[in-house]
Short mmCIF file of C-alpha atoms in Angstrom, two decimals:
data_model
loop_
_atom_site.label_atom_id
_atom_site.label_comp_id
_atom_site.label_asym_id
_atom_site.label_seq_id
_atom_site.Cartn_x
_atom_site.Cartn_y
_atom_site.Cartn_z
CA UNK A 45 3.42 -133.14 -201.68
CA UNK A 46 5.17 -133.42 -204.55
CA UNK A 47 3.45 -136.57 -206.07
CA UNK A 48 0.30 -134.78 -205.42
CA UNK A 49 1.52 -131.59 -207.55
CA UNK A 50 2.41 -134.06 -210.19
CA UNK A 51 -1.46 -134.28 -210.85
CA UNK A 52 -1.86 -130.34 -210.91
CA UNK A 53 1.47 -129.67 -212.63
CA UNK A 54 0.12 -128.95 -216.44
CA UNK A 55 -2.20 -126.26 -215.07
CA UNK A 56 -0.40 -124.89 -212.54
CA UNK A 57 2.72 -124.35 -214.76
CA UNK A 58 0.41 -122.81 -217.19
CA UNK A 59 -0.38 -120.21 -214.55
CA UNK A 60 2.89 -119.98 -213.26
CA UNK A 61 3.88 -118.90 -217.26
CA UNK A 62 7.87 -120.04 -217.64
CA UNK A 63 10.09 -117.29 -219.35
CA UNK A 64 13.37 -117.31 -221.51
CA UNK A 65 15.88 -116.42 -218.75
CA UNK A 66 16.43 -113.29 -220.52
CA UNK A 67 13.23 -112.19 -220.70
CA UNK A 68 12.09 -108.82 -219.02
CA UNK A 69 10.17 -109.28 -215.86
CA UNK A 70 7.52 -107.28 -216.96
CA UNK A 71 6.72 -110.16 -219.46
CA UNK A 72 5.28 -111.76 -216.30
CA UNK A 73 2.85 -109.04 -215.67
CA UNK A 74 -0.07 -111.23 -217.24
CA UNK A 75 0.30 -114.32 -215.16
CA UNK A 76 -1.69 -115.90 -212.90
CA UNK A 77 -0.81 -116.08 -209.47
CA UNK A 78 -0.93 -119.38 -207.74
CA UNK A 79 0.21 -121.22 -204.77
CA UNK A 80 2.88 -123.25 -205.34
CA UNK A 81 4.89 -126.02 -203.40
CA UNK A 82 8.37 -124.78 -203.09
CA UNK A 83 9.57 -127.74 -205.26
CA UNK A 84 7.45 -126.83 -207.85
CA UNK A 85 7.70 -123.07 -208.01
CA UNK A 86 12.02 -123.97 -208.28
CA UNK A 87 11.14 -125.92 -210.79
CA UNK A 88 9.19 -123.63 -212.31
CA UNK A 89 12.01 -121.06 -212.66
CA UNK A 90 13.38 -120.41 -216.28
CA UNK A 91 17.63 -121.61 -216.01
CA UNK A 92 20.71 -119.81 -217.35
CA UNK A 93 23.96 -118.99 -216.78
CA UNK A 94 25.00 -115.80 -214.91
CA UNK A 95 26.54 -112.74 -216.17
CA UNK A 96 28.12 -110.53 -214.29
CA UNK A 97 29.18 -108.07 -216.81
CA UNK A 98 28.73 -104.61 -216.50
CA UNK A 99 27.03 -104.70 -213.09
CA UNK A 100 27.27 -101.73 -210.60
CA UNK A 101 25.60 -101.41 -207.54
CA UNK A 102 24.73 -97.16 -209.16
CA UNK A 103 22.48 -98.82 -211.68
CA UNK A 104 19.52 -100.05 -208.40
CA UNK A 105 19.36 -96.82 -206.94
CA UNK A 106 18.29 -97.15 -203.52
CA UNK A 107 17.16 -95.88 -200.43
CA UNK A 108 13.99 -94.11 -202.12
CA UNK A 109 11.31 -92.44 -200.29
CA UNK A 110 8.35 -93.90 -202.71
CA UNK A 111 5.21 -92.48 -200.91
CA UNK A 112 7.18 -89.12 -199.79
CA UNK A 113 6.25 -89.36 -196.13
CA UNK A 114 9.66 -88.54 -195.10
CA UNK A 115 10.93 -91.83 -194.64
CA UNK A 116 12.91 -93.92 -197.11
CA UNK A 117 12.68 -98.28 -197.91
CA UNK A 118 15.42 -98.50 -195.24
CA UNK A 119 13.16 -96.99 -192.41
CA UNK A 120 9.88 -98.61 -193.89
CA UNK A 121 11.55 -101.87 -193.51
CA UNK A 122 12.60 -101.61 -190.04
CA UNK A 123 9.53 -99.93 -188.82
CA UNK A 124 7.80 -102.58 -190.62
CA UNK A 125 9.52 -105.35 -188.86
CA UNK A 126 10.29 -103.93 -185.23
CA UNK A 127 8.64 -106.61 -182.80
CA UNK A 128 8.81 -103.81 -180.28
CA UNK A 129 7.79 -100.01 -181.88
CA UNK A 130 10.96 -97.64 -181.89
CA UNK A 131 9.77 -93.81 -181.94
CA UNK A 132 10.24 -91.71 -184.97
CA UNK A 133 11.32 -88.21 -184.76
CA UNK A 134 12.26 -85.47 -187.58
CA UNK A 135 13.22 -86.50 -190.78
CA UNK A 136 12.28 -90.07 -189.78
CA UNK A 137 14.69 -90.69 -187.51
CA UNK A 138 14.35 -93.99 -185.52
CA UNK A 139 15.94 -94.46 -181.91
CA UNK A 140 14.82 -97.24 -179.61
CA UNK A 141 13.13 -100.26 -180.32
CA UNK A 142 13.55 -104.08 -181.05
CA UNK A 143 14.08 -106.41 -183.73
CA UNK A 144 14.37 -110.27 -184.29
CA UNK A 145 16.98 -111.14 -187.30
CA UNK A 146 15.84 -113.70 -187.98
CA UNK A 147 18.88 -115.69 -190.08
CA UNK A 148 20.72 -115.80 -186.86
CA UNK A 149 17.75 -115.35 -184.39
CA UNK A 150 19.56 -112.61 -182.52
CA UNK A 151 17.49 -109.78 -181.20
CA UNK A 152 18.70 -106.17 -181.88
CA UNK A 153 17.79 -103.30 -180.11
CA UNK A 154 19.55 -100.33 -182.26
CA UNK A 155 18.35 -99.80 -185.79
CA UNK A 156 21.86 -98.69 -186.68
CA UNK A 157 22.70 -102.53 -185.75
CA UNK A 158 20.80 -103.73 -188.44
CA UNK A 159 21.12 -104.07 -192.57
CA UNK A 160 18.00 -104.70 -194.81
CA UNK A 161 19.18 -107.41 -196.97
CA UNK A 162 17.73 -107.75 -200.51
CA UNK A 163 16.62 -111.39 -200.23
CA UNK A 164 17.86 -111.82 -203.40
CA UNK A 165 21.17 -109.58 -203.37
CA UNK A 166 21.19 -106.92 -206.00
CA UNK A 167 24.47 -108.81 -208.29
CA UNK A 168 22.94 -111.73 -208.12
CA UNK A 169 20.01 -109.96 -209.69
CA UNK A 170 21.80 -108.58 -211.99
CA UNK A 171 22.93 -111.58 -213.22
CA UNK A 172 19.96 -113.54 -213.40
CA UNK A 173 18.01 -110.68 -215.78
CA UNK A 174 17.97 -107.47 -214.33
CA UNK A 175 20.52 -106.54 -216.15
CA UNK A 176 17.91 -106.24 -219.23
CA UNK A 177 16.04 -104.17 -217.25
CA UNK A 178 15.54 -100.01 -217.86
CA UNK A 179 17.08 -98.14 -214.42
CA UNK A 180 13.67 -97.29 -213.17
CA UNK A 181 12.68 -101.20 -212.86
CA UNK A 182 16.05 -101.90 -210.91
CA UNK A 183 15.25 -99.08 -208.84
CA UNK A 184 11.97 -100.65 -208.20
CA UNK A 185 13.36 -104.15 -207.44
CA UNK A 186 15.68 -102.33 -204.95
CA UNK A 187 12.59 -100.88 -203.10
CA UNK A 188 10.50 -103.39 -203.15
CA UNK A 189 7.83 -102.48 -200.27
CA UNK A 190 4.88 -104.73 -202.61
CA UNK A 191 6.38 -107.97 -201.57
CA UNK A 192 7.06 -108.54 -197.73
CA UNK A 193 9.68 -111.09 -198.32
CA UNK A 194 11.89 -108.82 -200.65
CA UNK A 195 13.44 -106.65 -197.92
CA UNK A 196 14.54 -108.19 -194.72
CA UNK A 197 16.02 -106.35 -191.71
CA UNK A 198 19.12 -108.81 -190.46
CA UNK A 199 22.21 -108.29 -188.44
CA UNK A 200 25.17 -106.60 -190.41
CA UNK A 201 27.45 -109.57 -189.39
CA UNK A 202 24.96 -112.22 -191.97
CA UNK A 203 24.21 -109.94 -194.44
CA UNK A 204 28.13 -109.19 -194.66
CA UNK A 205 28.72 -112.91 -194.48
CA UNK A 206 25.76 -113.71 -197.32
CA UNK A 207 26.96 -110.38 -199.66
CA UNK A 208 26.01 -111.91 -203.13
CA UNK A 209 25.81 -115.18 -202.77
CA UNK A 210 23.05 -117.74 -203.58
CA UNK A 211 21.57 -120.89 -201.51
CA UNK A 212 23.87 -122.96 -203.06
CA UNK A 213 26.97 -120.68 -201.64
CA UNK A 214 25.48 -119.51 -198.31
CA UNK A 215 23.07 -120.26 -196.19
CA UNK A 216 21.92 -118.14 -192.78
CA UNK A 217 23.99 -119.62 -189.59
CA UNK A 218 20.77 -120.58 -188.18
CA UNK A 219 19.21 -124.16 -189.30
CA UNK A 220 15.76 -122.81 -188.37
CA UNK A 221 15.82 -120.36 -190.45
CA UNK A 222 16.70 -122.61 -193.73
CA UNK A 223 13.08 -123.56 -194.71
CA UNK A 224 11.74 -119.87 -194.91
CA UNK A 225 15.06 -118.31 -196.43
CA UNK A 226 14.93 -120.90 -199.69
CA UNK A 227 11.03 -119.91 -200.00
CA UNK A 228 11.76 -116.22 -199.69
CA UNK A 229 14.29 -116.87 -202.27
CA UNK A 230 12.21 -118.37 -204.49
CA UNK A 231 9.22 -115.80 -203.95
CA UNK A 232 11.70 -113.19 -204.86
CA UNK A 233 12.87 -115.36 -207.95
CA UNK A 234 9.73 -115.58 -209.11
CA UNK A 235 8.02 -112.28 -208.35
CA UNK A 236 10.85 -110.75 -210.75
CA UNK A 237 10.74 -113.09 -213.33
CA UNK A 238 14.24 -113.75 -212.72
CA UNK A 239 16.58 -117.14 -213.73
CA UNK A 240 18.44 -120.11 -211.63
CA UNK A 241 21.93 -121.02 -212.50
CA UNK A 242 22.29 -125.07 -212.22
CA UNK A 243 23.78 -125.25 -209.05
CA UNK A 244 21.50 -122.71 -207.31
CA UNK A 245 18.48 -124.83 -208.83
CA UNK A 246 20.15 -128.10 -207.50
CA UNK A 247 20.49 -126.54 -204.31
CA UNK A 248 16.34 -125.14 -203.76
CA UNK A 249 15.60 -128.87 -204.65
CA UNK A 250 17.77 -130.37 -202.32
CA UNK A 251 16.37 -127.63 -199.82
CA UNK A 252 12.86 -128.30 -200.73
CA UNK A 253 12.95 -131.63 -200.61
CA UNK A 254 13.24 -130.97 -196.16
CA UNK A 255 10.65 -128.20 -196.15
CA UNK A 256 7.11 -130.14 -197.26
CA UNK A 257 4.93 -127.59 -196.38
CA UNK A 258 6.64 -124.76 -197.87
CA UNK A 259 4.05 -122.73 -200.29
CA UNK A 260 5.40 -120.05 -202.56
CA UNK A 261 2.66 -117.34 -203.31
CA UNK A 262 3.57 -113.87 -204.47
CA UNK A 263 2.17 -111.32 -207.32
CA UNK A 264 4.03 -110.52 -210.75
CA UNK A 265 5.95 -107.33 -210.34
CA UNK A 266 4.41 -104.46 -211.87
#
């Protein structure tokens, strides 16, 4: 896979359109979207050191109801994900139900069970760009509905456990689930223009390099 993208990797970087690591994701906006091998679409990431400075979790307001139809990203998530329907009353109010988390492949049956992780958490954001950004597109990064992959309904216990770490810090418990939680990652990464530090980069590479078939395909945030 990866000698093969070796041929294709002037044009597809091209596309791909790498960014100062403290450029605004918006810059993005003109690129062309292309599928990518997970190896190269790492690659493909601007680097830079974090910086946590002045980072609250105030400044990515969330839950938002977008399309004000009563219920917020949290509920849009999880009726978005149940693998069995739960029923929605007033004021969107879930009960039954059942869910698949998939980091630690246990099933949930109670919405109040589960968090909706930001694939990539919102500090880690923050430190990787965001931080450049106005409120409004934090609060759109926090409620990201455009991008499947950017809001994930887990058990509290893993998304507790992950809290802002990157790959290279924490990983979900199950091994299964390793392949598809470094290209979610990097969708996410890449979607919002964001940066790698060097030891998160090192660590999607080493991931990559046991997940051949992994494609990374996502559109530039608005």
């Amino acid at each position: 896979m990866l000698a093969r993208f070796s041929a294709l990797a002037p044009a597809v970087l091209a596309a791909v359109v790498a960014l100062p690591a403290n450029a605004p994701a918006h810059a993005h906006e003109t690129a062309v979207s292309v599928p990518l091998p997970l190896a190269a679409a790492v690659a493909a990431l601007p680097v830079a050191d974090e910086a946590r400075e002045g980072y609250d979790r105030s400044l990515f307001p969330h839950w938002v109801d977008a399309d004000r139809n009563g219920c917020n990203t949290r509920s849009e998530v999880l009726l978005e994900e149940a693998v069995v329907a739960p029923e929605v009353g007033d004021r969107c109010r879930i009960s039954g139900g059942e869910w698949s988390s998939y980091y630690d492949g246990e099933t949930v049956t109670e919405a109040r069970a589960l968090d909706i992780d930001h694939m990539v958490p919102l500090a880690e954001a923050w430190d990787s760009g965001a931080s450049q950004w106005t409120t409004a597109r934090r609060r759109d990064y926090a409620n990201d509905l455009g991008e499947p992959v950017a809001l994930v309904a887990v058990t509290a216990r893993q998304n507790r456990s992950k809290a802002d770490q990157d790959p290279a810090e924490w990983m979900p418990a199950s091994a299964e689930a390793h392949c598809r939680y470094v290209t979610e990652w990097t969708t996410v990464k890449t979607r919002w223009g964001l940066s790698v530090d060097t030891a998160e980069r090192e660590a999607l590479l080493g991931f990559a390099q046991s997940c051949p078939d992994a494609v990374v395909e996502t559109e530039p945030a608005a």
